[in-house]
Short mmCIF file of C-alpha atoms and ligand atoms in Angstrom, two decimals:
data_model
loop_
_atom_site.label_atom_id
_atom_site.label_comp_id
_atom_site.label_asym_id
_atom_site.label_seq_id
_atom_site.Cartn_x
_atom_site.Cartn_y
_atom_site.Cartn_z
CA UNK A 1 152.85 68.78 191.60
CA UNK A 2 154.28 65.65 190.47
CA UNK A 3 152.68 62.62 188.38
CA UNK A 4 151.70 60.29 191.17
CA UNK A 5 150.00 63.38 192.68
CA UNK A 6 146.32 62.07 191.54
CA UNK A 7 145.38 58.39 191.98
CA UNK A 8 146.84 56.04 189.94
CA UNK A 9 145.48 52.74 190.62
CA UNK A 10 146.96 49.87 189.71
CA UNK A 11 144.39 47.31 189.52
CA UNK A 12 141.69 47.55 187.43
CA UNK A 13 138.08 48.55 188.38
CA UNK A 14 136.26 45.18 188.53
CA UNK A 15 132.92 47.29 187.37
CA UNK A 16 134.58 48.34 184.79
CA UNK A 17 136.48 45.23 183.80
CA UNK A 18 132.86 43.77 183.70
CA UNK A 19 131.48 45.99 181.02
CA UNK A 20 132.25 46.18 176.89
CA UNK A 21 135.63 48.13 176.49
CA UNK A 22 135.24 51.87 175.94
CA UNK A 23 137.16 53.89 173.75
CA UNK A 24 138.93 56.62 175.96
CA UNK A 25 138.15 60.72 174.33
CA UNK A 26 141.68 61.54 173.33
CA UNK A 27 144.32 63.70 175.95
CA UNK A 28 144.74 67.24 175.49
CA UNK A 29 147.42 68.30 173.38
CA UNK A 30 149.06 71.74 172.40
CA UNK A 31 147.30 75.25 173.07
CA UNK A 32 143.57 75.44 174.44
CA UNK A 33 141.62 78.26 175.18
CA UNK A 34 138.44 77.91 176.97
CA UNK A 35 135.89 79.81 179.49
CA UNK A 36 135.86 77.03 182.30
CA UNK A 37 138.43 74.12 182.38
CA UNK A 38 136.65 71.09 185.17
CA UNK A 39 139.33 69.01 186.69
CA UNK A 40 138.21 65.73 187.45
CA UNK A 41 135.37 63.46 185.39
CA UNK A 42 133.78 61.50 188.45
CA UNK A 43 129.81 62.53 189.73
CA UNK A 44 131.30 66.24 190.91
CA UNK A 45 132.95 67.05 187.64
CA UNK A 46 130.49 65.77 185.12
CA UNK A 47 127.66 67.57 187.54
CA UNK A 48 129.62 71.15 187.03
CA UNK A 49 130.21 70.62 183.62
CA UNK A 50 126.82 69.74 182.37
CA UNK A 51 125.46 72.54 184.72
CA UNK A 52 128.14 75.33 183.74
CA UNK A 53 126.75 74.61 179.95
CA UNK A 54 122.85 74.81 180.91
CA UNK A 55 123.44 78.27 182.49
CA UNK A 56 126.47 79.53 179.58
CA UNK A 57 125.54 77.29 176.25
CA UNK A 58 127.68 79.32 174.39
CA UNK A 59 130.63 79.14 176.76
CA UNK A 60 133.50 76.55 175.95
CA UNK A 61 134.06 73.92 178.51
CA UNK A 62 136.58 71.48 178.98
CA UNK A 63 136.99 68.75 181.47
CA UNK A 64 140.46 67.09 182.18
CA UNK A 65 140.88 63.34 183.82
CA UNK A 66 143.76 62.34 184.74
CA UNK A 67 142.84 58.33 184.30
CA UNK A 68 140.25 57.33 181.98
CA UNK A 69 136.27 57.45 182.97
CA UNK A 70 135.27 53.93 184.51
CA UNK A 71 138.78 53.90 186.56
CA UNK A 72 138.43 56.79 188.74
CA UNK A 73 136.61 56.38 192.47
CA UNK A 74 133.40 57.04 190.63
CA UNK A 75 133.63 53.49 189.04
CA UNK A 76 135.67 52.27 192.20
CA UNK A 77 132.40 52.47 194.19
CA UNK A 78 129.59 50.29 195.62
CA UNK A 79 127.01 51.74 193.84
CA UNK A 80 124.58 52.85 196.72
CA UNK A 81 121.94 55.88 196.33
CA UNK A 82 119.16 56.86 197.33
CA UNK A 83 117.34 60.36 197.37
CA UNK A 84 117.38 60.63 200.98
CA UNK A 85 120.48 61.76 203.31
CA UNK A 86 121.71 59.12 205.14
CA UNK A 87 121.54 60.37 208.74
CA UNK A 88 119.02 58.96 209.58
CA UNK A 89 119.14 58.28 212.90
CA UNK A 90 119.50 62.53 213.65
CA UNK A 91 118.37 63.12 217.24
CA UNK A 92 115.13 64.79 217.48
CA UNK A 93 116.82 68.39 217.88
CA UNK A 94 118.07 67.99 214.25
CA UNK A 95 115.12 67.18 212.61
CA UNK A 96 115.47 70.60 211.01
CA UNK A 97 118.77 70.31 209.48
CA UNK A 98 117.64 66.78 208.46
CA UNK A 99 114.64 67.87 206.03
CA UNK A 100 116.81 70.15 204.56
CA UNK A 101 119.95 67.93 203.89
CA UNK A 102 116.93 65.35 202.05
CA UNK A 103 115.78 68.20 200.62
CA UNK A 104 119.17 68.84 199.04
CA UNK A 105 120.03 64.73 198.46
CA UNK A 106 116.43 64.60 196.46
CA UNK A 107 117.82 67.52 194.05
CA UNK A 108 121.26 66.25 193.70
CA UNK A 109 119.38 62.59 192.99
CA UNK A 110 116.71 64.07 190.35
CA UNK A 111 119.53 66.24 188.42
CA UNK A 112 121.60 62.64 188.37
CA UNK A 113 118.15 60.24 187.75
CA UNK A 114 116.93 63.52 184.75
CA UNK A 115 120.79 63.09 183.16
CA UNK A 116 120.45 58.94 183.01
CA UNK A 117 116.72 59.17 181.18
CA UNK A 118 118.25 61.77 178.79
CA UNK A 119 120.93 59.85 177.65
CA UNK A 120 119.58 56.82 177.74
CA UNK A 121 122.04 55.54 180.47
CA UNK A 122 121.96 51.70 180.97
CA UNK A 123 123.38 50.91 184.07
CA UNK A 124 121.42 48.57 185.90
CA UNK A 125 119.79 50.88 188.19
CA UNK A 126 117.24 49.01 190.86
CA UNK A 127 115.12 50.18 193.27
CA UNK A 128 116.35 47.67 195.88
CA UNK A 129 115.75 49.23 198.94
CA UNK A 130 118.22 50.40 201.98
CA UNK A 131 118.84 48.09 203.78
CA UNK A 132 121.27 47.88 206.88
CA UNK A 133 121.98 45.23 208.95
CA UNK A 134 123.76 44.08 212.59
CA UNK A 135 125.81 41.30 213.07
CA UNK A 136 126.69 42.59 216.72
CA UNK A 137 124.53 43.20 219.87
CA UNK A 138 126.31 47.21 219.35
CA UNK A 139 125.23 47.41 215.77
CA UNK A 140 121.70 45.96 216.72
CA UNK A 141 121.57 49.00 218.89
CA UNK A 142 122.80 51.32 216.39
CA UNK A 143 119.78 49.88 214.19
CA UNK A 144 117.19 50.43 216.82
CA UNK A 145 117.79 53.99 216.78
CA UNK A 146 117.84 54.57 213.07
CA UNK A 147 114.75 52.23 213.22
CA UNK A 148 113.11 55.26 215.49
CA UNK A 149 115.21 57.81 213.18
CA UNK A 150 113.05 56.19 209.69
CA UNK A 151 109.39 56.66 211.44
CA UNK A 152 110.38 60.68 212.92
CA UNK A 153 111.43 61.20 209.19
CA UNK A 154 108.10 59.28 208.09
CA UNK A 155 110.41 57.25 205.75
CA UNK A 156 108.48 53.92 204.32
CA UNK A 157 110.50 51.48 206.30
CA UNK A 158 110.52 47.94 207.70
CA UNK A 159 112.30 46.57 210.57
CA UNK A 160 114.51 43.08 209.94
CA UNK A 161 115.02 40.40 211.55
CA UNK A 162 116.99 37.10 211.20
CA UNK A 163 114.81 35.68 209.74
CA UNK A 164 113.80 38.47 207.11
CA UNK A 165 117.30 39.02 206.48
CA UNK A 166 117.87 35.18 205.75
CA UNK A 167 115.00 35.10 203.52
CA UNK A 168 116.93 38.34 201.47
CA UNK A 169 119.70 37.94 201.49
CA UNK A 170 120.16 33.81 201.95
CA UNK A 171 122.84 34.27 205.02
CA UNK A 172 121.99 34.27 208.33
CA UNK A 173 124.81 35.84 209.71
CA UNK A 174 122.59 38.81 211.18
CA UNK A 175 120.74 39.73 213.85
CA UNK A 176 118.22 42.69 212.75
CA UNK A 177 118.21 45.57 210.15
CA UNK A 178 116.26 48.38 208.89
CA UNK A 179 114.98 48.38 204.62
CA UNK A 180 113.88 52.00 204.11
CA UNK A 181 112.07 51.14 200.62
CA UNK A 182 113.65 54.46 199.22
CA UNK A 183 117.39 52.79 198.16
CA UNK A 184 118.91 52.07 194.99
CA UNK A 185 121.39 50.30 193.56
CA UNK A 186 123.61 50.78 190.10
CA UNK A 187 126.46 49.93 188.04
CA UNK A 188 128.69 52.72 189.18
CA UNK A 189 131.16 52.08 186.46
CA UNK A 190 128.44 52.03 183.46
CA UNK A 191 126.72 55.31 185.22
CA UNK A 192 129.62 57.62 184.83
CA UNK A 193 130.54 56.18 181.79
CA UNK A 194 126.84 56.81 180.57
CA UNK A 195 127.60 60.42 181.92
CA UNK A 196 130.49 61.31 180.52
CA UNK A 197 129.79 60.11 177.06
CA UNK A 198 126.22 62.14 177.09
CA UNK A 199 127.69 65.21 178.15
CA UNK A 200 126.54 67.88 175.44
CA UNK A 201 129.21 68.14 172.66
CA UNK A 202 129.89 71.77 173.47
CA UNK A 203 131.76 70.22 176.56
CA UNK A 204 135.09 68.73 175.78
CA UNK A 205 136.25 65.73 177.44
CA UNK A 206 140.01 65.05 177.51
CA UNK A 207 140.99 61.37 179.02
CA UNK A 208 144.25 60.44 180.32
CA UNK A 209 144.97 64.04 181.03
CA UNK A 210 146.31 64.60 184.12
CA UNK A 211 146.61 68.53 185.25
CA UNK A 212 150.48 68.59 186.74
CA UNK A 213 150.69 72.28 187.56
CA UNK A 214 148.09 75.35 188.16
CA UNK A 215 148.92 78.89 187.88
CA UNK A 216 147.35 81.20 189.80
CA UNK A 217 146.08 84.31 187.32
CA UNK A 218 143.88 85.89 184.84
CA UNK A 219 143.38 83.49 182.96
CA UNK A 220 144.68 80.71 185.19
CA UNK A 221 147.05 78.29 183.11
CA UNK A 222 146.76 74.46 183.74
CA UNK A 223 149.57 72.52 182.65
CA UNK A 224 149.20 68.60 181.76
CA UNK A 225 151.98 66.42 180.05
CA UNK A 226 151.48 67.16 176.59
CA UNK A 227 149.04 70.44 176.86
CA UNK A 228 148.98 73.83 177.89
CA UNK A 229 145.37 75.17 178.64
CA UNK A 230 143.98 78.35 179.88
CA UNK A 231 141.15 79.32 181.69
CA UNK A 232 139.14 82.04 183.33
CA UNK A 233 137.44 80.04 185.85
CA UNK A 234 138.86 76.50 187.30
CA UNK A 235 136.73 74.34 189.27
CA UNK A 236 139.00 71.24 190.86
CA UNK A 237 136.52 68.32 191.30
CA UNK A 238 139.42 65.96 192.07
CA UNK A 239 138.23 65.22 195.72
CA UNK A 240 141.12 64.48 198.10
CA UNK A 241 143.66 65.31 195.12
CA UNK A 242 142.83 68.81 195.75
CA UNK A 243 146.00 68.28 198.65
CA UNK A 244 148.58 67.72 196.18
CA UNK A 245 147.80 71.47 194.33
CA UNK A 246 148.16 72.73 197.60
CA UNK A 247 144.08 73.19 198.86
CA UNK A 248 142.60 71.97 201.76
CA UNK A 249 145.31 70.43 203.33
CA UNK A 250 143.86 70.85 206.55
CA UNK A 251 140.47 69.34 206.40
CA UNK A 252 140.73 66.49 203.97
CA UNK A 253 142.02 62.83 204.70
CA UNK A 254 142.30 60.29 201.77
CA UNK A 255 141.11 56.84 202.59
CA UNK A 256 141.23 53.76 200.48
CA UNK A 257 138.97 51.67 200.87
CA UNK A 258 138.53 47.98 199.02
CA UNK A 259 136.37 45.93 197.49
CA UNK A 260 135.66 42.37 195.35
CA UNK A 261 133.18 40.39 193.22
CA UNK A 262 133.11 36.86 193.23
CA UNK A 263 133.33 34.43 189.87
CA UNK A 264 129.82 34.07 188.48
CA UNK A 265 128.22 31.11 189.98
CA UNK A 266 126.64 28.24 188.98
CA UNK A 267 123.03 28.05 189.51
CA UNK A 268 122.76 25.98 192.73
CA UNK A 269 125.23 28.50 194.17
CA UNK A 270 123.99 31.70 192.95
CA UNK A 271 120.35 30.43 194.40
CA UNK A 272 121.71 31.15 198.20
CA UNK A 273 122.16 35.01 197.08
CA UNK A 274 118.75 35.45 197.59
CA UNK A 275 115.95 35.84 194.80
CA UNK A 276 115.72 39.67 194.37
CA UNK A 277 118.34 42.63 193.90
CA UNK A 278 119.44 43.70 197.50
CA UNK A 279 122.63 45.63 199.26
CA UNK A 280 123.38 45.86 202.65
CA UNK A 281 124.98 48.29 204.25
CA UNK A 282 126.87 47.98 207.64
CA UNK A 283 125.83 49.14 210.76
CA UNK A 284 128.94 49.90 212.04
CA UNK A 285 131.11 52.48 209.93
CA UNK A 286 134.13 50.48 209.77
CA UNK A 287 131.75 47.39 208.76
CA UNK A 288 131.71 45.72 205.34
CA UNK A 289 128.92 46.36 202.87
CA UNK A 290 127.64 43.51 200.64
CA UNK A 291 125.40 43.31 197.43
CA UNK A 292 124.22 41.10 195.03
CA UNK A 293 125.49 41.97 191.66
CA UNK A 294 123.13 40.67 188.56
CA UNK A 295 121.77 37.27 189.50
CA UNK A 296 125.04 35.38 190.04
CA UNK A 297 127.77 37.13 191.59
CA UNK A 298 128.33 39.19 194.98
CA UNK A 299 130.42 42.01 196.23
CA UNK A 300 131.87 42.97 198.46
CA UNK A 301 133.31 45.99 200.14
CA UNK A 302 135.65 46.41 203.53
CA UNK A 303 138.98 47.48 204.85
CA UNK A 304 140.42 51.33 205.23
CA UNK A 305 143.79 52.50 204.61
CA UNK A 306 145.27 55.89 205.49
CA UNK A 307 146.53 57.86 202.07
CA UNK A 308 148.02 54.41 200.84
CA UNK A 309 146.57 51.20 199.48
CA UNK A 310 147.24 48.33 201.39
CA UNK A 311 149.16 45.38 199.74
CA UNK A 312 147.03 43.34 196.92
CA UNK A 313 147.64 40.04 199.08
CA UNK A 314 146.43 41.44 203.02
CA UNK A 315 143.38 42.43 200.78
CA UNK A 316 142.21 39.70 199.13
CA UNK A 317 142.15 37.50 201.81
CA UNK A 318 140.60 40.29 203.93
CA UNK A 319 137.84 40.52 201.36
CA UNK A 320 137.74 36.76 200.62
CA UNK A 321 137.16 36.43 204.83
CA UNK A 322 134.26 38.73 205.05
CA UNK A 323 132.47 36.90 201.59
CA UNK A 324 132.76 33.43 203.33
CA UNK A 325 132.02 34.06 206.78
CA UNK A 326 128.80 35.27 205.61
CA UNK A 327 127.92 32.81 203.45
CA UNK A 328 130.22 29.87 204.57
CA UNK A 329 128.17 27.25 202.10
CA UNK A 330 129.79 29.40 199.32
CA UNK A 331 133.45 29.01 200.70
CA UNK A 332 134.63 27.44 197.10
CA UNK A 333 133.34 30.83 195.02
CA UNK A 334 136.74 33.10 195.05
CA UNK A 335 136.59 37.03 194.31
CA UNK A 336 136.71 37.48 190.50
CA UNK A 337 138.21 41.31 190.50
CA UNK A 338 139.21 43.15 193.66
CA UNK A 339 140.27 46.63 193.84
CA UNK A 340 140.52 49.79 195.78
CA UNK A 341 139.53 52.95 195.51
CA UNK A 342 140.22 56.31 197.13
CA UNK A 343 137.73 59.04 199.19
CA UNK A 344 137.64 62.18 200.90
CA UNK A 345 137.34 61.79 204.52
CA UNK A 346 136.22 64.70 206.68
CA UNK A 347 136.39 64.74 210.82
CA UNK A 348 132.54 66.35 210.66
CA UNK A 349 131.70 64.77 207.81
CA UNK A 350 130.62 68.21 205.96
CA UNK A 351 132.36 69.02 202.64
CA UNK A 352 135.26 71.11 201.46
CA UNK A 353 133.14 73.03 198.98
CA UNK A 354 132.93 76.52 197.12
CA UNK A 355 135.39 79.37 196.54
CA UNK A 356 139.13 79.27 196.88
CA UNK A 357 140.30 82.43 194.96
CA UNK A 358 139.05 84.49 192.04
CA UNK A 359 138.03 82.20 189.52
CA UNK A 360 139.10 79.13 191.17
CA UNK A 361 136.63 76.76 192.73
CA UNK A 362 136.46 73.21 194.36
CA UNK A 363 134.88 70.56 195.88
CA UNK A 364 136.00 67.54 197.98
CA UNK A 365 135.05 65.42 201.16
CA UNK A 366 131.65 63.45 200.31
CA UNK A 367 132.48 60.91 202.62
CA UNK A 368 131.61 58.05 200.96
CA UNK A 369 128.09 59.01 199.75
CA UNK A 370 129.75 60.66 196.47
CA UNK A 371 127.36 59.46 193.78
CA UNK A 372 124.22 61.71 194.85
CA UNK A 373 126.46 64.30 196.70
CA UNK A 374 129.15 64.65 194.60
CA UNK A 375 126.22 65.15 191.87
CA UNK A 376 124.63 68.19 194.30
CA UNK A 377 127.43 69.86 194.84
CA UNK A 378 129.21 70.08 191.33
CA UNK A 379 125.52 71.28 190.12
CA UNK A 380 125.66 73.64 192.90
CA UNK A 381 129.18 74.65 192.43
CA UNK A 382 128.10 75.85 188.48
CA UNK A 383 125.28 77.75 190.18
CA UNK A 384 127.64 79.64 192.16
CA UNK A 385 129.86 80.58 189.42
CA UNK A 386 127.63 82.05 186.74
CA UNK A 387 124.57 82.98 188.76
CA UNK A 388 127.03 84.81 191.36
CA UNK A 389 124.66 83.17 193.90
CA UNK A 390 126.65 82.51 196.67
CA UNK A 391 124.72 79.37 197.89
CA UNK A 392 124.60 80.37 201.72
CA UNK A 393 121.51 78.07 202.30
CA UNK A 394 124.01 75.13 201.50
CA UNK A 395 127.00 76.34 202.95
CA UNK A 396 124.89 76.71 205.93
CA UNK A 397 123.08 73.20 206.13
CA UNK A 398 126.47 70.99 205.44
CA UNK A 399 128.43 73.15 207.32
CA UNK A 400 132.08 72.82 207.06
CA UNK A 401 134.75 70.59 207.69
CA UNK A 402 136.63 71.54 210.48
CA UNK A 403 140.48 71.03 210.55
CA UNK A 404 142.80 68.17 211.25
CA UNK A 405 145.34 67.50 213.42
CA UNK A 406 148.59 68.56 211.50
CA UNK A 407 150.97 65.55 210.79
CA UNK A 408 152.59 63.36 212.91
CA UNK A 409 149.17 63.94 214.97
CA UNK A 410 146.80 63.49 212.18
CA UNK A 411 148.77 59.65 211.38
CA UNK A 412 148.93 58.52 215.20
CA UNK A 413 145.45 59.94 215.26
CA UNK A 414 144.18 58.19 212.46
CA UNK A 415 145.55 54.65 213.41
CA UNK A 416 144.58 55.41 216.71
CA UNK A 417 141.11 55.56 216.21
CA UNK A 418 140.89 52.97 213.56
CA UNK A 419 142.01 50.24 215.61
CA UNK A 420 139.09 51.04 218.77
CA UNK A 421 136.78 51.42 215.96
CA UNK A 422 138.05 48.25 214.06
CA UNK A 423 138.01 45.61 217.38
CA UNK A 424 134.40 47.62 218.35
CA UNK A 425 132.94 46.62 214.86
CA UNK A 426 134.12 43.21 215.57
CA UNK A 427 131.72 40.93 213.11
CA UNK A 428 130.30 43.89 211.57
CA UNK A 429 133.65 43.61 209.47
C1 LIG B 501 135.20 51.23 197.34
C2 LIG B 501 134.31 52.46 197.44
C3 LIG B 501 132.95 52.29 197.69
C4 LIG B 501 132.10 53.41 197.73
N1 LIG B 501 130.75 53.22 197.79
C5 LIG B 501 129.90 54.27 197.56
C6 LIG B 501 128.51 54.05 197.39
O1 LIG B 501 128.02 52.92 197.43
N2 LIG B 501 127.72 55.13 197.18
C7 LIG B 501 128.23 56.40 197.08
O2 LIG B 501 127.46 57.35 196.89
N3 LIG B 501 129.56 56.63 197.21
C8 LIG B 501 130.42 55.60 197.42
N4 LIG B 501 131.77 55.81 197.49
C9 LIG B 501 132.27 57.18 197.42
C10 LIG B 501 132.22 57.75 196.00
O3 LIG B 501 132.83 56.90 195.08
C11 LIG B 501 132.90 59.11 196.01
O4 LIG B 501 132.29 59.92 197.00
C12 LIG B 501 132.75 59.76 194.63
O5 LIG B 501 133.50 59.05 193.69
C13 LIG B 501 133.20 61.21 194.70
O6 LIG B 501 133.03 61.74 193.41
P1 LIG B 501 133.95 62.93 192.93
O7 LIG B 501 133.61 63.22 191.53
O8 LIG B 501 133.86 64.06 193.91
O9 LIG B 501 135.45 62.38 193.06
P2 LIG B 501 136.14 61.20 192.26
O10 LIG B 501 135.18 60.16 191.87
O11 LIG B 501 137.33 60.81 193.07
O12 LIG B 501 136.61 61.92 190.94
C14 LIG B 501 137.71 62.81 190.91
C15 LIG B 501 138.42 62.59 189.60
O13 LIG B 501 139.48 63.55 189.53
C16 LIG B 501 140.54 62.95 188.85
N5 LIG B 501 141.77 63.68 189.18
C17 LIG B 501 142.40 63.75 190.38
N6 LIG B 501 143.51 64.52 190.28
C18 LIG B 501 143.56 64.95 189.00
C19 LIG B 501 144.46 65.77 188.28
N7 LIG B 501 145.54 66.33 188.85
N8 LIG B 501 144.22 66.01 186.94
C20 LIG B 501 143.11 65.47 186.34
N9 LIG B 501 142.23 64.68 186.99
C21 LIG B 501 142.44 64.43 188.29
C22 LIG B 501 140.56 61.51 189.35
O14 LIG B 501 141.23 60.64 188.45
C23 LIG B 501 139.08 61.23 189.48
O15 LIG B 501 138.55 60.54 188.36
C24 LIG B 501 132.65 54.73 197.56
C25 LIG B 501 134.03 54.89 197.36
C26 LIG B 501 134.86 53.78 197.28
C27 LIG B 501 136.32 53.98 197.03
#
């Protein structure tokens, strides 16, 4: 496994470049013995690792990032949640499977909502609402069936349109939506900074600490640029980086995916954002999502690139498009920060998740809904491993990703479907 093998971004979070610096826990150096070594500090890792020391207090843990907490896809995000999954417009048939996948968002969002009012984590968290939103006569569509979707599921729910929308979110550049009243929105960057820094100190946290090499034994032996460390049980919670120690190779496709906030703006500017929190969410996949961010700035979120970032230039203007075409009036604001971040991509959309070999363990492929997910299954995942349970009832109600095309298919594939699915999201974009 080489260096570049885990992302290495080279712009800088904007979330992050928005909040106090943080002083980095130091990289591991020299010999280190412990019971279970976490790869990865985003929602999965910290998840396990608080979990794994509920169950074993007296075990050691360690968790390895390669980058530092607040510039890993955990930051990179738009800071969406909400307790309920996000299918909601599941056909009738799969009502079923539906309870139970809220069942198992509620318990990944109460472990993750129970961790902030321990610790006392500050990071702007609002109960905003859900809201998605059409700019296209296909999207309103799509929202007339989730519509139907929020009153089978008995979700508390209202039903946009222009009008509404306007009056939220000051642009009328679409047609209809749906608010279910259970969303939320955070600062992504301060919430898994919050988490890593609570974690309880019998967990060790080493920053900047990338894992280069994995040996397969008993105890397995992770090697990182200035450490060796061994372990008897290994749980990667690197997402799609689990491809480049040789996992998963199959099922898992790494998307970037981009986003901006504007410049803070002056008062008679900021006053067209709206008067309350909100985010809006698109409703077509490849669409662009947009939120309010304090009382005077906006992001937002667009674009999708296949295992590479696209060049800093294509995506700023990109970005800088979708801001002013929705709010046209605020053409003069530019994009403060603008980054990217990466994300497991699954053809199903179920995870990679569970056992790979004795004593090693993994989970990847949330799919862009990471922060409550990624929280569920890294709990889950520390179930597993010292309660021996062997979490069927899960296994069973994501299901599992199927496998992907090998390369060149999987690239022609990719860019294939992208471009129908860009020119049929159209405005949505
Ligand atoms: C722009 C963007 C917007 C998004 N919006 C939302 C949203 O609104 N809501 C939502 O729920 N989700 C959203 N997501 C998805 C969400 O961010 C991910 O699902 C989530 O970060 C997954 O968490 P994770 O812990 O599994 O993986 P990650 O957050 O990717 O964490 C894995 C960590 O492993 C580290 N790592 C990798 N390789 C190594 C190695 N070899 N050694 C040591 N460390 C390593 C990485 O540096 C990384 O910090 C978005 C993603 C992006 C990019």
């Amino acid at each position: 496994m080489s260096q570049s093998a885990f992302p290495a971004y080279r712009d800088q979070c904007g979330w992050n470049a928005m909040l106090p610096p943080r002083q980095a826990r130091p990289h591991a150096v020299g010999s280190i013995r412990v019971r279970y070594a976490v790869v990865g500090a985003g929602y999965t890792g910290l998840a396990a690792a608080r979990r794994l020391h509920e169950l074993d207090p007296d075990a050691s843990i360690a968790v390895l990032e390669a980058s530092s907490v607040g510039e890993g896809a955990s930051a990179r995000n738009s800071g969406f949640m909400t307790p309920n999954d996000s299918k909601i417009g599941l056909s009738t048939n799969e009502m079923a499977r539906a309870e139970q996948l809220n069942a198992f968002s509620a318990e990944g969002f109460s472990y993750l909502t129970d961790a902030m009012k321990a610790g006392g984590i500050v990071c702007d968290l609002e109960r905003s609402g859900r809201v998605t939103a059409a700019a296209t006569d296909l999207g309103a569509d799509k929202i007339h069936s989730m519509v139907e979707g929020a009153k089978r599921h008995g979700f508390a729910h209202q039903a946009l349109d222009r009008e509404d929308l306007a009056g939220l979110i000051g642009s009328r550049y679409y047609q209809c939506g749906l608010r279910i009243e259970e969303g939320y929105l955070l600062q992504p960057a301060a919430l898994v900074r919050g988490l890593a820094d609570t974690l309880p100190d019998a967990v060790r946290l080493y920053e900047n600490t990338p894992v280069l090499e994995l040996q397969d034994g008993a105890p397995w032996v992770l090697r990182t640029p200035e450490a060796v460390m061994t372990a008897d049980v290994v749980i990667l919670a690197t997402n799609a980086a689990i491809k480049h120690f040789g996992f998963w190779r199959d099922g898992l496709v790494t998307i970037y995916t981009f986003a901006g906030i504007s410049h803070a703006m002056a008062e008679r500017d900021a006053a067209r954002l709206g008067t309350k929190p909100w985010g809006l969410l698109p409703a077509h996949r490849l669409g662009t999502t947009v939120r309010r961010v304090g009382a005077d700035r906006l992001m937002v979120r667009s674009l999708y690139a296949y295992e590479k970032p696209l060049a800093p230039l294509q995506v700023q203007e990109a970005l800088t498009g979708c801001f002013h075409r929705r709010y046209p009036d605020l053409s003069h604001v530019p994009l403060q920060y603008i980054w990217g971040g990466t994300t497991a991509l699954t053809m199903n959309g179920s995870p990679r998740w569970g056992r790979i070999k004795p004593h090693l363990y993994g989970s990847a492929g949330c799919n862009g809904s990471g922060i409550v997910k990624g929280t569920l299954l890294g709990k889950r995942l520390a179930e597993m491993i010292v309660t021996g349970d062997p979490q069927d009832r899960l296994q069973a109600v994501y299901g599992r990703a199927n496998r992907i095309a090998p390369e060149p298919f999987r690239t022609i594939g990719f860019h294939a479907i992208s471009a129908y699915q860009r020119r049929k999201a159209g405005l949505e974009m």
